[in-house]
mmCIF file of C-alpha atoms and ligand atoms in Angstrom:
data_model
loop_
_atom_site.group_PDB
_atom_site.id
_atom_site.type_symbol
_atom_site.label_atom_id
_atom_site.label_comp_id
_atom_site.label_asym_id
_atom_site.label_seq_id
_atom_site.Cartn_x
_atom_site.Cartn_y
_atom_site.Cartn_z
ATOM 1 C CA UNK A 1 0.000 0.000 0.000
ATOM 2 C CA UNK A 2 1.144 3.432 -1.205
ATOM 3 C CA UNK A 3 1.176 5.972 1.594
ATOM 4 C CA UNK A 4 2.449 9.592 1.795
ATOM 5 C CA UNK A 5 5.118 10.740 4.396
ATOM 6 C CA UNK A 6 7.051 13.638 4.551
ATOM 7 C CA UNK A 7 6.890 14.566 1.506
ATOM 8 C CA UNK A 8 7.322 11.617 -0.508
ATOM 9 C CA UNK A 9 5.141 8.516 -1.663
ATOM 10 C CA UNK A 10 5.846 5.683 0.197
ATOM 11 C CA UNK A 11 4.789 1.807 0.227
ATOM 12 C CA UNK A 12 3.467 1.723 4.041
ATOM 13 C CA UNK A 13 6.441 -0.638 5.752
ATOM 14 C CA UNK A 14 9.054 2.003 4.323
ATOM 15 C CA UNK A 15 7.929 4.464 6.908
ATOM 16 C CA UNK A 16 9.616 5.468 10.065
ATOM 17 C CA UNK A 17 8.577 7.519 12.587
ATOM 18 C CA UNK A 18 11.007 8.613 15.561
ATOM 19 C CA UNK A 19 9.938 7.935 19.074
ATOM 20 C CA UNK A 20 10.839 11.226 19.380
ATOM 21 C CA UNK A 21 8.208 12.523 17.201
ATOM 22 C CA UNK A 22 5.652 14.970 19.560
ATOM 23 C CA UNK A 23 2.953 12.809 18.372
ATOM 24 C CA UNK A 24 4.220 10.123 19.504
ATOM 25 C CA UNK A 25 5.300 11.494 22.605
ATOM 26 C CA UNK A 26 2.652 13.620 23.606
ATOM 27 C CA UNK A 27 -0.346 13.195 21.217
ATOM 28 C CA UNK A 28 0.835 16.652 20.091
ATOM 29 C CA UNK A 29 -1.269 16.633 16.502
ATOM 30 C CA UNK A 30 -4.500 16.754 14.783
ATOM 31 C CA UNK A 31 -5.701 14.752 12.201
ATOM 32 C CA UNK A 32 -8.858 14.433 9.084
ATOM 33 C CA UNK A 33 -10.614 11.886 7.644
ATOM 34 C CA UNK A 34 -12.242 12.382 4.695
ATOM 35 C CA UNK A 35 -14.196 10.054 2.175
ATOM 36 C CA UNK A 36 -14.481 10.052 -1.442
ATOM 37 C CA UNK A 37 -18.494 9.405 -3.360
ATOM 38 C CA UNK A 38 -17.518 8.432 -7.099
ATOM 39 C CA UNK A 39 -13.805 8.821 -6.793
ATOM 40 C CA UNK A 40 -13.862 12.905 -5.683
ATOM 41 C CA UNK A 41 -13.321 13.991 -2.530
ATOM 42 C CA UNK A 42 -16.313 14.968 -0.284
ATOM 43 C CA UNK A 43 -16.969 18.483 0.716
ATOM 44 C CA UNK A 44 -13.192 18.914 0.283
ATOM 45 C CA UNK A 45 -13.397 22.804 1.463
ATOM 46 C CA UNK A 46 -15.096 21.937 4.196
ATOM 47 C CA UNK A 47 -12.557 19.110 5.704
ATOM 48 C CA UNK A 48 -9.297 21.267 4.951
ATOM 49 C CA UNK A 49 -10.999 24.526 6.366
ATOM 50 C CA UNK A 50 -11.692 22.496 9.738
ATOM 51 C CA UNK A 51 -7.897 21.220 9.431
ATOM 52 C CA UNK A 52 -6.523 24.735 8.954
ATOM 53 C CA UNK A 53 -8.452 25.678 11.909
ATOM 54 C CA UNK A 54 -7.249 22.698 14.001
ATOM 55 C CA UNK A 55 -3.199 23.249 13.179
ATOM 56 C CA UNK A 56 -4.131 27.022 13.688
ATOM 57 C CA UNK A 57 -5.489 26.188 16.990
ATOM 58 C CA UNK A 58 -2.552 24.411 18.049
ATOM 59 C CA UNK A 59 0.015 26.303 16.447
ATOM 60 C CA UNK A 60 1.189 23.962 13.694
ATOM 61 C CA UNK A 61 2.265 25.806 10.451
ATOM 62 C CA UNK A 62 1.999 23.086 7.782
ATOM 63 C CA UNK A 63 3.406 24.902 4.508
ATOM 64 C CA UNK A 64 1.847 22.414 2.100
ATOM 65 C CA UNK A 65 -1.293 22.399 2.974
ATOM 66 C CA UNK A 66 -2.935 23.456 0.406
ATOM 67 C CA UNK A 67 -2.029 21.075 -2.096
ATOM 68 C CA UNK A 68 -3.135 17.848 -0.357
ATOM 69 C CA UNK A 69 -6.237 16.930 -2.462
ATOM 70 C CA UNK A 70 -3.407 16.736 -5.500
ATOM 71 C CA UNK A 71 -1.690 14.704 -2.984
ATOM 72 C CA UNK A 72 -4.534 12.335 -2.066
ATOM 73 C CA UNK A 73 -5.502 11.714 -5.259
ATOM 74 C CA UNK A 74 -1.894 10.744 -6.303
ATOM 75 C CA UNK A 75 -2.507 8.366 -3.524
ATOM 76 C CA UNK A 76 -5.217 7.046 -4.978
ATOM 77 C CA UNK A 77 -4.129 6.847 -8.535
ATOM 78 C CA UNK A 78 -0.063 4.842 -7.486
ATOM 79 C CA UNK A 79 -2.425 2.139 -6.061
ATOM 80 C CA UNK A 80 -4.004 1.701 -9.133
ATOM 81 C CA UNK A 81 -6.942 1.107 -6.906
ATOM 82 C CA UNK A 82 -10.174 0.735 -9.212
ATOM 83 C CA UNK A 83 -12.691 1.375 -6.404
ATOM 84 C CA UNK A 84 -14.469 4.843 -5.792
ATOM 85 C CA UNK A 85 -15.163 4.964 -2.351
ATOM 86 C CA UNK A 86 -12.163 5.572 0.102
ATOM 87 C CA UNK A 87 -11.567 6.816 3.614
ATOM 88 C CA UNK A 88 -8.538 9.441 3.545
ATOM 89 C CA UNK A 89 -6.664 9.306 6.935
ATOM 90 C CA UNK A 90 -4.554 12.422 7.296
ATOM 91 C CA UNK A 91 -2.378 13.224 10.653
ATOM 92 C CA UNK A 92 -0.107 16.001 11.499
ATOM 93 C CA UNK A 93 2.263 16.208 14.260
ATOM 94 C CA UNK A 94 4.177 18.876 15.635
ATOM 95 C CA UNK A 95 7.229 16.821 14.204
ATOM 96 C CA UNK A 96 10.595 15.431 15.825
ATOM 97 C CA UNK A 97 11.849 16.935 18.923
ATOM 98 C CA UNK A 98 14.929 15.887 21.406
ATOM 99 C CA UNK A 99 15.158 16.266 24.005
ATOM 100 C CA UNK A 100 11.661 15.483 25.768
ATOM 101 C CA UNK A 101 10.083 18.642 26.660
ATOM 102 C CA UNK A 102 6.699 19.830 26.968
ATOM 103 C CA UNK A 103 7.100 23.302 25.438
ATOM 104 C CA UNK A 104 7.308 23.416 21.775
ATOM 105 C CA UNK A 105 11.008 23.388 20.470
ATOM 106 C CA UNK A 106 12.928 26.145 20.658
ATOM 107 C CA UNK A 107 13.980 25.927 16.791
ATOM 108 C CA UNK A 108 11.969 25.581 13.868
ATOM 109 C CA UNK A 109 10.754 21.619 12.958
ATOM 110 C CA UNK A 110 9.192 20.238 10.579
ATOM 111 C CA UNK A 111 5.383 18.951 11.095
ATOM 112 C CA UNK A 112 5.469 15.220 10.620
ATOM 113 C CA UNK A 113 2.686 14.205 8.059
ATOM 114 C CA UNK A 114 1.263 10.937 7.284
ATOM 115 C CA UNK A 115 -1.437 9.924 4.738
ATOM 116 C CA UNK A 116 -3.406 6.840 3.795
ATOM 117 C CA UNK A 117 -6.035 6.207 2.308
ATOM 118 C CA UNK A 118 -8.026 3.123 2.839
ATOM 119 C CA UNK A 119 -11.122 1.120 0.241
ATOM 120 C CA UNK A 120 -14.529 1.287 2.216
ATOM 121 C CA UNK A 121 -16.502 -1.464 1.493
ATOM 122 C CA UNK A 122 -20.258 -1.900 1.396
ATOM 123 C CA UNK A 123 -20.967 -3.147 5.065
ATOM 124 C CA UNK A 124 -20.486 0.726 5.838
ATOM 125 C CA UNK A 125 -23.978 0.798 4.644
ATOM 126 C CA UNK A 126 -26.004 -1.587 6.584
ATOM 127 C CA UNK A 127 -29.143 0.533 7.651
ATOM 128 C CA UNK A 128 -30.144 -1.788 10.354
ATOM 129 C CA UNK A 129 -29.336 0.666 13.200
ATOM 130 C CA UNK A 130 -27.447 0.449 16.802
ATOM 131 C CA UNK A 131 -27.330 0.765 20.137
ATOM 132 C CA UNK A 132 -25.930 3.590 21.842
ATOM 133 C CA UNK A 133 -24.907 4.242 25.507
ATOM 134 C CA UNK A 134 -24.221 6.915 27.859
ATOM 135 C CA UNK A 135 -20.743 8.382 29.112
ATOM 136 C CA UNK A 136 -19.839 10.658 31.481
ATOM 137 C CA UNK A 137 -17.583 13.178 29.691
ATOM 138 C CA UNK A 138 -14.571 13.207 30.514
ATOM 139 C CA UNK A 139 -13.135 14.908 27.996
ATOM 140 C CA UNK A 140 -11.238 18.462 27.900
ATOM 141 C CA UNK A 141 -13.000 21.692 26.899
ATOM 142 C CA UNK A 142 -11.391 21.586 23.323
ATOM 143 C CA UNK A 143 -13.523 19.122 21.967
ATOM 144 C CA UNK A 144 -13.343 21.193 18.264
ATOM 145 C CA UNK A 145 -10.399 20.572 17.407
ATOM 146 C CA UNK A 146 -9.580 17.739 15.695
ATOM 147 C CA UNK A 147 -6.897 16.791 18.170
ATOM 148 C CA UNK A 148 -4.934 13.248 17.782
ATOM 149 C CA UNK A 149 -4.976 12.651 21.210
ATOM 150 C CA UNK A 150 -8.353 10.321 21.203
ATOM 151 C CA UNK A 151 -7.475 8.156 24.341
ATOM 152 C CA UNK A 152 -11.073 9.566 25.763
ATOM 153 C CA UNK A 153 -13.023 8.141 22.845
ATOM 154 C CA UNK A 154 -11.159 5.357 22.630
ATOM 155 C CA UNK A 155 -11.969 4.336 25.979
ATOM 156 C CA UNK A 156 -16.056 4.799 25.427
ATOM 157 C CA UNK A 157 -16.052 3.749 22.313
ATOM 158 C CA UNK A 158 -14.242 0.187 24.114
ATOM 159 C CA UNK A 159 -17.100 0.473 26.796
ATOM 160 C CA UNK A 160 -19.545 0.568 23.795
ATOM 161 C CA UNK A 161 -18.340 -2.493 22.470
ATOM 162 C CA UNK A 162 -18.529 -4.151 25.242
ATOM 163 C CA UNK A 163 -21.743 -3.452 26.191
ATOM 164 C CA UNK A 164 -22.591 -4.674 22.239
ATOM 165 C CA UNK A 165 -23.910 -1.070 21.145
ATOM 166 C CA UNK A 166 -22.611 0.949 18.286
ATOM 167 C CA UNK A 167 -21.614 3.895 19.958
ATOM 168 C CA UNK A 168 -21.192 5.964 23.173
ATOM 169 C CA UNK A 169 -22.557 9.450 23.649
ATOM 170 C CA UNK A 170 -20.946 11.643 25.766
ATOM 171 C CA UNK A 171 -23.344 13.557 28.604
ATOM 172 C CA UNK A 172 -21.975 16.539 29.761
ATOM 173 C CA UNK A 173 -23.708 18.231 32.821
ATOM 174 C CA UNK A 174 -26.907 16.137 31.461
ATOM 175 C CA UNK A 175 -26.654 17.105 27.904
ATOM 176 C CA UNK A 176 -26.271 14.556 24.871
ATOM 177 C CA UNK A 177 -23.575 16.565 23.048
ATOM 178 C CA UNK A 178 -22.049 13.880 20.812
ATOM 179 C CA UNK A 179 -20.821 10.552 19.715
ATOM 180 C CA UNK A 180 -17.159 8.634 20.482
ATOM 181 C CA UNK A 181 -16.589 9.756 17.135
ATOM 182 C CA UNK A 182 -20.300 10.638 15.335
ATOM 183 C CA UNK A 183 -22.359 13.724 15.940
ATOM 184 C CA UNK A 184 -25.466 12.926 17.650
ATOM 185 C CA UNK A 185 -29.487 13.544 17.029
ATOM 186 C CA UNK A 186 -32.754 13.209 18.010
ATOM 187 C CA UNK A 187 -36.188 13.887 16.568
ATOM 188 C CA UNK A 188 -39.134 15.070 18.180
ATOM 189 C CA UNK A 189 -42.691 16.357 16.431
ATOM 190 C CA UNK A 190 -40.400 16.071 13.106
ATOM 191 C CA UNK A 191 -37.844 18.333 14.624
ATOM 192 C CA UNK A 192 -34.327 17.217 14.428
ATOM 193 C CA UNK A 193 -32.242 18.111 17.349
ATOM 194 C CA UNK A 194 -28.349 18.446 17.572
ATOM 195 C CA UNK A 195 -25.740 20.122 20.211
ATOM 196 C CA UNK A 196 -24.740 23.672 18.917
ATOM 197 C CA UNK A 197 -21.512 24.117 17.975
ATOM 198 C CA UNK A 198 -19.321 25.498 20.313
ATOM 199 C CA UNK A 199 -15.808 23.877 22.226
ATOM 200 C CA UNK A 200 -17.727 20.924 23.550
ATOM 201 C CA UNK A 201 -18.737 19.286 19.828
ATOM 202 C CA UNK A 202 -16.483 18.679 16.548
ATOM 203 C CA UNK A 203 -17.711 20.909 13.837
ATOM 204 C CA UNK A 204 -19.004 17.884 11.768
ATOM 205 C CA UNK A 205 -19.055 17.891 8.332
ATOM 206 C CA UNK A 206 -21.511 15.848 7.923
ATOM 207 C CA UNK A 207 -23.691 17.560 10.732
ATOM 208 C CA UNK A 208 -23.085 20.522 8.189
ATOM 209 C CA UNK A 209 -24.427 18.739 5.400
ATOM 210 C CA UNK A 210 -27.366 17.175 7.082
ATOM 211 C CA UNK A 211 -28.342 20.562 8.400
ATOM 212 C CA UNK A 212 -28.196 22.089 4.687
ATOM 213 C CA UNK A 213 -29.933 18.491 3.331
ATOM 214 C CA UNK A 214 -33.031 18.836 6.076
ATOM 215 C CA UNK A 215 -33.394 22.682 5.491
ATOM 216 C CA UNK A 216 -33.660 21.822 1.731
ATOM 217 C CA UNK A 217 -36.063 19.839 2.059
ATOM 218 C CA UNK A 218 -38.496 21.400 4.080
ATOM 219 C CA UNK A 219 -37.187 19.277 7.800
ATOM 220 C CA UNK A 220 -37.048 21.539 10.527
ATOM 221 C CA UNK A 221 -33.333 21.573 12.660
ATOM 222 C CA UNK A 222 -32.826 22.730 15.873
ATOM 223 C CA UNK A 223 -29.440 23.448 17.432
ATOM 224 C CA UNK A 224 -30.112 22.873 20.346
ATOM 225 C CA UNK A 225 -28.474 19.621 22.987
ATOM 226 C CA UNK A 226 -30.589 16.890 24.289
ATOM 227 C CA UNK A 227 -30.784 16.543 27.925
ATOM 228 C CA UNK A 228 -30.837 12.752 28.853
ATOM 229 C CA UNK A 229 -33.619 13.185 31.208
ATOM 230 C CA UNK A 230 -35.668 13.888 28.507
ATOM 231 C CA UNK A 231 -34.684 11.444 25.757
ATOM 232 C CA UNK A 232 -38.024 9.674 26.307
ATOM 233 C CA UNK A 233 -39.719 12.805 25.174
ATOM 234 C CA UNK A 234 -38.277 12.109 21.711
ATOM 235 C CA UNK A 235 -39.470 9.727 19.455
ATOM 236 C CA UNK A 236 -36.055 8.739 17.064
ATOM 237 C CA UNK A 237 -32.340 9.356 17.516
ATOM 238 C CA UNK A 238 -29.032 8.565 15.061
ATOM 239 C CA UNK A 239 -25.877 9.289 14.787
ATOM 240 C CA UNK A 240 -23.467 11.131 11.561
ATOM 241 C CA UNK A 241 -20.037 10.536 10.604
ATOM 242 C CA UNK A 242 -17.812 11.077 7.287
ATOM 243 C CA UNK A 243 -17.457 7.140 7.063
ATOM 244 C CA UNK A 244 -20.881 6.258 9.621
ATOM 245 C CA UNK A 245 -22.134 8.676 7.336
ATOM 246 C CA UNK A 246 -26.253 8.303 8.840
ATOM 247 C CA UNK A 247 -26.685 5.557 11.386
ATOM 248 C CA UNK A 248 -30.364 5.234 12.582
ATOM 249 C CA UNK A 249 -30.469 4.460 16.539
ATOM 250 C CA UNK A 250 -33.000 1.761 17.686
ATOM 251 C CA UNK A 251 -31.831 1.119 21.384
ATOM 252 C CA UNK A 252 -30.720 3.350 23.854
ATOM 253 C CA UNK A 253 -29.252 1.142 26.842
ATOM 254 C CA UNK A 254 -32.190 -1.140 27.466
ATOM 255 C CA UNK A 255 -34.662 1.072 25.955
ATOM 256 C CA UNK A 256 -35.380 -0.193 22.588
ATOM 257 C CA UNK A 257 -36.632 2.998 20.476
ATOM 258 C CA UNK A 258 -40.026 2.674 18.786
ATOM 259 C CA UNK A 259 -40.420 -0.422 17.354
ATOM 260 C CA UNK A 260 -36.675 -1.161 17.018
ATOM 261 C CA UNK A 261 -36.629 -0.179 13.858
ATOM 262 C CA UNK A 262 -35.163 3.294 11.854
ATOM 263 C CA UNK A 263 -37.155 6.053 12.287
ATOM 264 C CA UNK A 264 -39.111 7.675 9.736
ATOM 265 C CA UNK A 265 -37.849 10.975 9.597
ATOM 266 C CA UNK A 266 -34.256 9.260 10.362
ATOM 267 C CA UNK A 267 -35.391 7.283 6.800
ATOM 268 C CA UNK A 268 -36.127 10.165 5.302
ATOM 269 C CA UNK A 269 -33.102 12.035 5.815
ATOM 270 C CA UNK A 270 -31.175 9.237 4.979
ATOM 271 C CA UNK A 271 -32.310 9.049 1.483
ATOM 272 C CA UNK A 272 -32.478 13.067 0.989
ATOM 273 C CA UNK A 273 -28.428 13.019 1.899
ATOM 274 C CA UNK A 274 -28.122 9.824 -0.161
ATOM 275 C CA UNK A 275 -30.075 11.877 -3.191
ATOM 276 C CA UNK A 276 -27.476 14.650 -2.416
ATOM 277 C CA UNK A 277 -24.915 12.430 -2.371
ATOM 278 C CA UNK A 278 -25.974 11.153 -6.355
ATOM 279 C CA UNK A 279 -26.804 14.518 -6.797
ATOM 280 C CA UNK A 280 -22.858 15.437 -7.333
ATOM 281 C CA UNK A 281 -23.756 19.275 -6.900
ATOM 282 C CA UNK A 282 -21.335 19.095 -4.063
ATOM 283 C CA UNK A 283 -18.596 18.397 -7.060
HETATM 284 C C1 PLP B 1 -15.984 13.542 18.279
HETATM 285 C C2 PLP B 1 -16.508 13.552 16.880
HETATM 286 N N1 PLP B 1 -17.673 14.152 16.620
HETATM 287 C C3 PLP B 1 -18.190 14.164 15.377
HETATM 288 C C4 PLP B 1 -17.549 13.550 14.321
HETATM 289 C C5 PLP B 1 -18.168 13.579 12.933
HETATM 290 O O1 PLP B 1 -17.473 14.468 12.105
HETATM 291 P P1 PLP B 1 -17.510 14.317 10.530
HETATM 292 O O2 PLP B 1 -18.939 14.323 10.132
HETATM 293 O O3 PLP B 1 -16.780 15.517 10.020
HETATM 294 O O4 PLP B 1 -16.824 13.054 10.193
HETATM 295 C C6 PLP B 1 -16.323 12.924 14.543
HETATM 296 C C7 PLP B 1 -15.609 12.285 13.437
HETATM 297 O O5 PLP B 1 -14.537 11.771 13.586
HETATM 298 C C8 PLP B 1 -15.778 12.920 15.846
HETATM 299 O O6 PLP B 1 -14.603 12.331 16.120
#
């Protein structure tokens, strides 16, 4: 497998990264993942505008960052992969440092940057729906930025699997603000709820997109966070992700939604952002 790394293309074993490197070290990075429909890139502008505002956050100055859709697709095309749908990982780190020290390095480094990109295959669209649970958050208070240091969701996404559900949502001070890795939703008197944005969500893209997708077509969105006490009050619930793209919920712990099965207004989102999808107006 073809990867790029600093600035060349790679095959995958020839890559070395120092245990020096701050991302390593200290989780001292951000990261994207973006997916292609039909071989393009999906809402491109949208995923490097979110990374520019991640390295900005953290004071990364990545010179070459505006040529990484040539980049991916280069990627894509020294494969000689003959799929269309891929997942594009893309992490950058601070870069090399010795010795260990908190502080950023004195003298200039460069970032380290790694990208793959990775075949999805159909499973990604089984429309049965999950189970989701509840997780104290225990996250820090910079929960927009796309920051490689993931040992939180990690660790409720693991609870999630064990307690066989799909994902966890994270309840802070009794709001439902998001997913392990997914933006989250509810629907009430066809109503779609989601957390506002604000440092205690990632600025999904595909949250974006849904929101644009419902207001098209004549669904009402609210931003505005579920409390958990009140997730009875609402009558359908999934979750949104570049590569979950729209999973419908149909349990929530031991409560099994409705009749267990995806929502109607979930449904009919679903197949408006699948329409939008085909559409290829987002080209
Ligand atoms: C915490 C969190 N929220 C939401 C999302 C969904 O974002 P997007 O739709 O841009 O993939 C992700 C995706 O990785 C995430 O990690």
């Amino acid at each position: 497998m073809i990867v790029f790394f600093n600035g060349q293309f790679l095959e995958l074993e020839e890559v070395k990264i120092s245990p020096y490197d701050r991302g390593f070290q200290y989780a001292d990075g951000v990261y994207e993942v973006i997916r292609t429909y039909y071989g393009k890139l999906f809402r491109y502008q949208d995923h490097l505008e979110r990374l520019k505002k991640s390295l900005e956050a953290i004071k990364i100055d990545y010179s070459e960052i505006d040529k990484l859709d040539s980049i991916i697709y280069k990627i894509i095309e020294k494969n000689n992969y003959t799929y269309d749908d891929f997942s594009i990982y893309i992490q950058i780190t601070r870069g090399e440092s010795y010795p260990r020290k908190h502080s950023f390095p004195s003298e200039k480094i460069n970032p380290t940057v790694f990208i793959s990109v990775t075949p999805l295959d159909d499973a990604s669209n089984d429309n049965t729906g999950i189970k989701i649970i509840f997780e104290n958050d225990f996250r820090w208070q910079k929960c927009d930025i796309k920051s490689i240091s993931l040992l939180a969701s990690v660790l409720a996404n693991q609870h999630a699997v064990e307690e066989d559900a799909g994902e966890a949502i994270w309840n802070r001070d009794g709001y439902l603000l998001e997913g392990s890795h997914t933006n989250f939703w509810a629907i009430k008197n066809e109503e779609v709820w989601t957390a506002p944005l604000s440092n205690l969500i990632l600025p999904g893209v595909s949250r974006k997109v849904i929101i644009e997708v419902c207001r098209n077509s004549g669904i009402k969105v609210s931003e505005q966070a579920v409390r958990e006490n009140e997730i009875n009050s609402f009558d359908e619930f999934f979750v949104s992700g570049t590569t979950s793209e729209i999973k419908p919920v149909v349990q929530i712990n031991d409560w099994i939604v409705g009749d267990g099965k995806p929502g109607k207004i979930t449904n009919k989102i679903h197949s408006e952002f699948n329409k939008y999808v085909q559409s290829k107006i987002w080209l």
